[in-house]
Short mmCIF file of C-alpha atoms and ligand atoms in Angstrom, two decimals:
data_model
loop_
_atom_site.label_atom_id
_atom_site.label_comp_id
_atom_site.label_asym_id
_atom_site.label_seq_id
_atom_site.Cartn_x
_atom_site.Cartn_y
_atom_site.Cartn_z
CA MET A 15 0.12 0.14 0.02
CA LEU A 16 1.15 3.50 -1.01
CA PHE A 17 1.74 6.06 1.87
CA PRO A 18 -0.49 7.82 2.95
CA GLU A 19 -3.42 5.71 2.57
CA TYR A 20 -5.75 8.75 2.40
CA ARG A 21 -5.00 11.28 -0.12
CA PRO A 22 -7.05 14.33 -0.13
CA ARG A 23 -5.72 15.45 -3.44
CA ARG A 24 -7.78 12.79 -5.10
CA LEU A 25 -10.95 14.85 -4.75
CA ARG A 26 -9.09 18.06 -5.87
CA GLU A 27 -8.37 16.56 -8.91
CA LYS A 28 -11.30 17.81 -11.19
CA GLU A 29 -13.65 20.85 -10.88
CA SER A 30 -16.55 18.40 -10.78
CA PHE A 31 -15.30 16.51 -7.65
CA ARG A 32 -14.48 20.05 -6.05
CA ARG A 33 -18.22 21.11 -6.79
CA MET A 34 -19.41 17.98 -5.46
CA ILE A 35 -17.79 18.12 -2.24
CA ARG A 36 -17.92 22.10 -1.53
CA GLU A 37 -19.15 22.65 1.77
CA THR A 38 -20.26 26.30 1.45
CA ALA A 39 -21.56 28.38 -1.37
CA LEU A 40 -22.29 31.97 -1.60
CA SER A 41 -25.46 33.18 -2.97
CA VAL A 42 -26.81 36.88 -3.65
CA ASP A 43 -29.47 35.82 -1.09
CA ASP A 44 -26.63 36.32 1.48
CA PHE A 45 -26.36 39.97 0.91
CA ILE A 46 -27.54 43.22 2.33
CA LEU A 47 -26.14 46.18 0.86
CA PRO A 48 -25.84 49.30 3.10
CA LEU A 49 -26.57 52.88 1.49
CA PHE A 50 -25.98 56.40 2.66
CA ALA A 51 -28.71 58.85 2.10
CA VAL A 52 -28.14 62.68 1.99
CA GLU A 53 -30.60 65.54 1.67
CA GLY A 54 -30.79 67.41 -1.47
CA LYS A 55 -31.27 66.57 -5.19
CA GLY A 56 -29.18 65.27 -7.96
CA ILE A 57 -26.36 64.22 -5.64
CA LYS A 58 -24.32 61.14 -6.11
CA LYS A 59 -20.85 61.98 -4.46
CA PRO A 60 -18.33 59.49 -4.16
CA ILE A 61 -17.23 58.55 -0.54
CA GLU A 62 -13.34 58.66 -0.85
CA PRO A 63 -12.51 55.92 1.77
CA LEU A 64 -15.12 53.49 0.43
CA PRO A 65 -14.50 53.23 -3.39
CA GLY A 66 -17.53 52.55 -5.27
CA GLN A 67 -19.92 53.71 -2.46
CA PHE A 68 -21.76 57.18 -2.73
CA HIS A 69 -23.81 59.89 -0.66
CA LEU A 70 -27.15 59.68 -2.36
CA SER A 71 -30.02 62.04 -2.43
CA CYS A 72 -33.44 60.26 -2.64
CA ASP A 73 -33.72 60.45 -6.38
CA ASN A 74 -30.47 58.82 -6.91
CA LEU A 75 -30.80 56.37 -4.17
CA VAL A 76 -33.65 54.95 -5.73
CA LYS A 77 -31.94 54.29 -8.81
CA VAL A 78 -28.95 52.58 -6.94
CA VAL A 79 -31.61 50.44 -5.04
CA LYS A 80 -33.06 49.55 -8.48
CA GLU A 81 -29.70 48.41 -9.70
CA ALA A 82 -29.50 46.27 -6.42
CA ALA A 83 -32.78 44.77 -7.23
CA ASP A 84 -32.14 44.15 -10.81
CA LEU A 85 -29.16 42.08 -9.39
CA ASN A 86 -31.63 40.17 -7.05
CA ILE A 87 -30.14 41.57 -4.00
CA PRO A 88 -32.72 40.98 -1.38
CA ALA A 89 -32.12 43.88 0.99
CA VAL A 90 -30.50 47.22 1.64
CA MET A 91 -29.52 48.80 4.96
CA LEU A 92 -30.31 52.51 4.97
CA PHE A 93 -28.20 55.26 6.89
CA GLY A 94 -28.95 58.81 6.70
CA LEU A 95 -26.80 62.12 7.05
CA PRO A 96 -29.34 64.49 8.53
CA GLY A 97 -28.82 68.43 7.40
CA LYS A 98 -28.72 69.31 11.08
CA LYS A 99 -27.53 67.78 14.33
CA ASP A 100 -28.20 68.83 17.87
CA PRO A 101 -27.44 67.38 21.43
CA LEU A 102 -30.70 64.95 21.47
CA GLY A 103 -30.33 63.78 17.72
CA THR A 104 -33.87 64.75 17.10
CA GLN A 105 -33.55 64.50 13.28
CA ALA A 106 -33.00 60.63 14.00
CA TYR A 107 -36.67 60.42 15.10
CA ALA A 108 -38.33 63.27 12.96
CA ALA A 109 -41.04 62.08 10.72
CA ASP A 110 -39.72 63.97 7.79
CA GLY A 111 -35.95 63.05 8.61
CA ILE A 112 -33.63 61.99 5.96
CA VAL A 113 -34.07 58.31 6.63
CA GLN A 114 -37.65 58.44 7.00
CA LYS A 115 -37.77 60.14 3.50
CA ALA A 116 -35.18 57.62 2.25
CA ILE A 117 -37.41 54.53 3.26
CA LYS A 118 -40.54 55.96 1.94
CA THR A 119 -39.02 57.05 -1.30
CA VAL A 120 -37.37 53.61 -1.87
CA LYS A 121 -40.51 51.62 -0.60
CA ASP A 122 -42.90 53.60 -3.07
CA ALA A 123 -40.68 53.14 -6.05
CA LEU A 124 -39.64 49.49 -5.21
CA PRO A 125 -42.20 47.90 -2.94
CA ASP A 126 -40.43 44.51 -3.16
CA MET A 127 -37.02 45.55 -1.89
CA THR A 128 -36.46 44.82 1.64
CA VAL A 129 -35.47 47.85 3.46
CA LEU A 130 -33.59 47.60 6.88
CA THR A 131 -32.64 50.84 8.81
CA ASP A 132 -30.10 51.47 11.21
CA VAL A 133 -31.41 52.67 14.36
CA CYS A 134 -28.76 54.90 16.17
CA LEU A 135 -28.24 58.40 17.38
CA CYS A 136 -24.55 59.05 16.51
CA GLN A 137 -25.10 60.38 12.75
CA TYR A 138 -27.78 63.02 14.46
CA THR A 139 -26.09 64.19 17.48
CA ASP A 140 -23.89 67.02 17.55
CA HIS A 141 -21.38 65.23 19.86
CA GLY A 142 -21.27 62.09 17.78
CA HIS A 143 -21.97 59.81 20.78
CA CYS A 144 -24.74 56.99 20.09
CA GLY A 145 -26.92 58.13 22.87
CA MET A 146 -27.73 61.22 25.19
CA VAL A 147 -24.77 62.64 27.06
CA ASP A 148 -25.09 63.62 30.71
CA LYS A 149 -22.29 65.05 32.41
CA GLY A 150 -19.88 63.51 29.77
CA THR A 151 -21.26 60.18 29.80
CA VAL A 152 -23.67 58.35 27.63
CA ASP A 153 -26.77 58.02 29.77
CA ASN A 154 -28.04 54.47 28.78
CA ASP A 155 -31.90 54.71 30.27
CA ALA A 156 -32.50 58.02 29.10
CA THR A 157 -31.43 56.82 25.51
CA LEU A 158 -33.74 54.05 25.23
CA ASP A 159 -36.71 56.19 24.63
CA LEU A 160 -35.03 57.99 21.87
CA LEU A 161 -34.10 54.91 20.09
CA ALA A 162 -37.49 53.22 20.51
CA ARG A 163 -38.70 56.57 18.74
CA THR A 164 -36.40 56.28 16.10
CA ALA A 165 -37.15 52.72 15.37
CA LEU A 166 -40.73 53.49 15.44
CA SER A 167 -40.39 56.40 12.92
CA HIS A 168 -38.48 54.20 10.53
CA VAL A 169 -41.26 51.63 10.71
CA LYS A 170 -43.99 54.17 10.42
CA ALA A 171 -42.17 55.32 7.34
CA GLY A 172 -42.30 51.79 5.80
CA ALA A 173 -39.03 49.99 7.05
CA ASP A 174 -39.36 45.99 6.83
CA MET A 175 -36.93 45.52 9.86
CA VAL A 176 -34.96 47.69 11.96
CA ALA A 177 -31.34 47.19 13.27
CA PRO A 178 -30.54 48.97 16.42
CA SER A 179 -26.46 49.70 16.51
CA ASP A 180 -26.20 51.71 19.30
CA MET A 181 -25.22 49.24 22.19
CA MET A 182 -27.00 50.48 24.91
CA ASP A 183 -28.23 48.00 27.55
CA GLY A 184 -31.95 46.81 27.29
CA ARG A 185 -32.74 48.65 23.89
CA ILE A 186 -33.87 45.53 22.28
CA ALA A 187 -36.81 44.84 24.84
CA GLU A 188 -37.63 48.73 24.49
CA ILE A 189 -37.85 48.82 20.84
CA ARG A 190 -39.86 45.51 20.84
CA GLY A 191 -42.14 46.96 23.34
CA THR A 192 -42.80 50.21 21.61
CA LEU A 193 -43.42 48.25 18.08
CA ASP A 194 -45.76 45.85 19.73
CA ASP A 195 -47.70 48.69 21.50
CA GLU A 196 -47.93 50.74 18.43
CA GLY A 197 -49.43 47.54 16.24
CA TYR A 198 -46.04 46.48 14.81
CA SER A 199 -45.70 43.09 16.18
CA HIS A 200 -44.82 41.72 13.00
CA ILE A 201 -41.73 43.65 12.22
CA PRO A 202 -38.52 41.97 13.18
CA ILE A 203 -35.28 43.47 14.88
CA MET A 204 -31.91 42.60 13.76
CA SER A 205 -29.89 43.17 16.63
CA TYR A 206 -26.24 44.56 16.28
CA ALA A 207 -26.00 42.44 19.43
CA VAL A 208 -22.08 41.81 19.43
CA LYS A 209 -20.61 44.87 18.21
CA TYR A 210 -16.98 45.57 19.24
CA ALA A 211 -15.32 49.09 19.81
CA SER A 212 -13.49 48.67 16.68
CA SER A 213 -11.02 50.70 14.58
CA PHE A 214 -12.35 49.08 11.44
CA TYR A 215 -15.12 51.66 11.50
CA GLY A 216 -12.94 54.57 10.44
CA PRO A 217 -14.18 55.00 6.91
CA PHE A 218 -17.88 54.56 7.74
CA ARG A 219 -17.22 57.35 10.39
CA SER A 220 -15.97 59.87 7.94
CA ALA A 221 -18.70 58.77 5.54
CA ALA A 222 -21.50 59.26 8.02
CA ASP A 223 -19.81 62.03 9.84
CA SER A 224 -20.17 60.43 13.12
CA THR A 225 -16.94 60.57 14.68
CA PRO A 226 -17.33 61.08 18.57
CA GLN A 227 -16.46 64.72 19.28
CA PHE A 228 -15.02 63.66 22.82
CA GLY A 229 -14.01 60.41 24.14
CA ASP A 230 -14.67 57.07 22.24
CA ARG A 231 -17.15 54.49 22.16
CA ARG A 232 -15.41 52.06 24.50
CA SER A 233 -17.99 52.70 27.53
CA TYR A 234 -20.74 51.19 25.57
CA GLN A 235 -19.26 49.09 22.47
CA MET A 236 -17.52 45.73 23.38
CA ASP A 237 -13.82 45.15 24.26
CA PRO A 238 -12.13 43.24 21.13
CA ALA A 239 -10.51 41.11 23.75
CA ASN A 240 -13.90 39.48 24.80
CA ALA A 241 -15.54 36.31 23.43
CA LEU A 242 -17.44 34.95 26.61
CA GLU A 243 -19.25 38.39 26.78
CA ALA A 244 -20.17 37.96 23.24
CA VAL A 245 -22.15 35.21 24.04
CA ARG A 246 -23.83 37.03 27.15
CA GLU A 247 -24.61 40.02 25.03
CA ALA A 248 -26.14 37.74 22.22
CA THR A 249 -28.23 35.65 24.76
CA MET A 250 -29.56 38.77 26.26
CA ASP A 251 -30.92 40.13 23.14
CA VAL A 252 -32.44 36.78 22.20
CA GLU A 253 -34.24 36.92 25.67
CA GLU A 254 -35.31 40.67 24.95
CA GLY A 255 -37.01 39.61 21.66
CA ALA A 256 -34.27 40.07 18.85
CA ASP A 257 -34.90 37.98 15.60
CA ILE A 258 -31.55 38.07 14.06
CA ILE A 259 -28.12 38.45 16.06
CA MET A 260 -25.29 40.45 14.46
CA VAL A 261 -21.52 40.20 14.95
CA LYS A 262 -19.72 43.29 13.76
CA PRO A 263 -16.86 43.51 12.39
CA ALA A 264 -16.92 40.28 10.32
CA LEU A 265 -13.38 39.30 9.51
CA PRO A 266 -11.44 40.09 12.72
CA TYR A 267 -14.28 38.35 14.77
CA LEU A 268 -15.04 35.04 12.64
CA ASP A 269 -14.05 33.09 15.80
CA ILE A 270 -17.04 34.84 17.56
CA LEU A 271 -19.34 34.24 14.61
CA ALA A 272 -18.34 30.46 14.73
CA ARG A 273 -18.88 30.27 18.37
CA LEU A 274 -22.14 32.25 18.38
CA LYS A 275 -23.42 29.59 15.76
CA GLN A 276 -22.98 26.78 18.14
CA GLU A 277 -24.40 28.71 21.23
CA ILE A 278 -27.38 30.94 19.51
CA ASP A 279 -30.13 29.50 17.68
CA LEU A 280 -31.49 32.55 15.94
CA PRO A 281 -30.19 33.62 12.43
CA LEU A 282 -26.81 35.54 12.39
CA ALA A 283 -25.86 38.36 10.54
CA ALA A 284 -22.35 39.55 10.13
CA TYR A 285 -21.15 43.12 8.97
CA ASN A 286 -18.31 43.03 6.75
CA VAL A 287 -17.57 46.89 7.94
CA SER A 288 -16.13 49.87 6.10
CA GLY A 289 -12.42 49.31 7.09
CA GLU A 290 -12.58 45.59 5.82
CA TYR A 291 -13.82 46.70 2.50
CA ALA A 292 -11.44 49.77 2.28
CA MET A 293 -8.53 47.53 2.96
CA ILE A 294 -9.26 45.44 0.16
CA LYS A 295 -9.97 48.51 -2.23
CA ALA A 296 -6.70 50.38 -1.14
CA ALA A 297 -4.64 47.12 -1.86
CA GLU A 298 -6.72 46.56 -5.19
CA MET A 299 -5.87 50.20 -6.17
CA MET A 300 -2.11 49.59 -5.38
CA GLY A 301 -2.36 46.69 -7.61
CA TRP A 302 -1.40 44.34 -4.80
CA VAL A 303 -4.14 41.98 -4.77
CA ASP A 304 -6.89 40.80 -7.20
CA GLY A 305 -9.74 42.73 -5.36
CA ILE A 306 -12.83 40.81 -6.45
CA LYS A 307 -11.07 37.20 -5.86
CA VAL A 308 -10.11 38.86 -2.41
CA ILE A 309 -13.75 39.93 -1.71
CA MET A 310 -15.34 36.80 -2.80
CA GLU A 311 -13.03 34.79 -0.63
CA THR A 312 -13.54 37.21 2.55
CA LEU A 313 -17.61 36.90 1.83
CA LEU A 314 -17.24 32.96 1.71
CA SER A 315 -15.25 32.74 5.00
CA ILE A 316 -17.81 34.91 6.72
CA LYS A 317 -20.41 32.69 5.58
CA ARG A 318 -18.23 29.50 6.30
CA ALA A 319 -17.89 30.86 9.67
CA GLY A 320 -21.55 31.07 10.41
CA ALA A 321 -23.37 33.99 9.04
CA ASP A 322 -26.60 33.44 7.74
CA THR A 323 -26.63 36.86 5.88
CA ILE A 324 -23.89 39.44 5.40
CA LEU A 325 -23.99 43.32 5.30
CA THR A 326 -21.41 44.27 2.76
CA TYR A 327 -20.39 47.43 0.77
CA ALA A 328 -19.18 44.80 -2.00
CA ALA A 329 -22.72 43.41 -2.32
CA MET A 330 -23.27 44.63 -6.11
CA GLU A 331 -19.83 43.53 -7.21
CA ALA A 332 -20.23 40.07 -5.54
CA ALA A 333 -23.54 39.66 -6.99
CA ARG A 334 -22.37 40.52 -10.50
CA GLU A 335 -19.41 37.82 -9.96
CA LEU A 336 -21.88 35.42 -8.85
CA ASP A 337 -23.87 35.84 -12.08
CA LYS A 338 -20.93 35.22 -14.31
C1 PBG B 403 -23.59 53.52 13.94
C2 PBG B 403 -23.07 52.58 13.08
C3 PBG B 403 -21.60 52.49 12.96
C4 PBG B 403 -21.48 51.55 11.87
C5 PBG B 403 -22.74 50.94 11.49
N1 PBG B 403 -23.61 51.60 12.44
C6 PBG B 403 -20.57 53.29 13.42
C7 PBG B 403 -20.10 53.18 14.62
O1 PBG B 403 -20.55 52.47 15.55
O2 PBG B 403 -18.99 53.85 15.00
C8 PBG B 403 -20.31 51.03 11.21
C9 PBG B 403 -20.28 50.54 9.97
C10 PBG B 403 -19.20 50.27 9.10
O3 PBG B 403 -17.88 50.71 9.68
O4 PBG B 403 -18.98 49.82 7.94
N2 PBG B 403 -23.53 53.30 15.40
#
């Protein structure tokens, strides 16, 4: 008998064999495309640290969402850049706020597109924190009502699902309660349950103009060193009524995703965040990596680790690649 007896290379010999035993396959169904809405008309302004992404006024937003729909992408996640900010982030829950207008415009034009919304205050507060600030700290309990109002205003504007990203304790229960009381018990919540205080959000913060004006987000976002805490955070949000649990960022936290896949029996989302996307784009622009191949491998790895759905700025190019 030849040594070794088992030869893994036998099943790598032909593409047909490789296809037969492939364990994970990406599909366009896996993608959610994040988009940035701005006030105004005729605006499609490139976001420098996120090549291929734009600030879009509602008229152009619809065109981009149409492109995503034509590629069969099932859902978009909307972020808004308000015209004005204040300490309480009132534009976050204004009926005529930018996201509320964007939701309505998209749903009117493309009712079959699923619209998710990021529920947070940081783009809307003048201090750039995700909640109400009192004596230099973010006041958890005072923020909950503002978050619930924000979520409700999104749903009233037509959002199909809300995704709170603020990391206040107890916000899932608060939002669930408000939506239920107001007759929206059918609207699911995707909780940014396991959101780390990550430097990979850098390009997003310049895109969304949401860098904190003092301090940082470490008093509410998770310490990157912690894994057990991720299980506790996710379990809490399951108990509070979340429908989907998110891990964010994705690539530096694949161990967390794989672990939650074992421990949590709800669908898992992963956010392939701005810094992850920007790194690939930068290396691609330098001619150092084959961009689309690295993107596909990255998205595959996120799915293999346990994600049932992936938020990614590369959704459109990945969908095109899968279509080839
Ligand atoms: C809002 C929010 C952030 C991101 C999504 N929602 C920024 C942050 O928490 O600082 C980051 C997304 C990305 O980096 O792509 N709280």
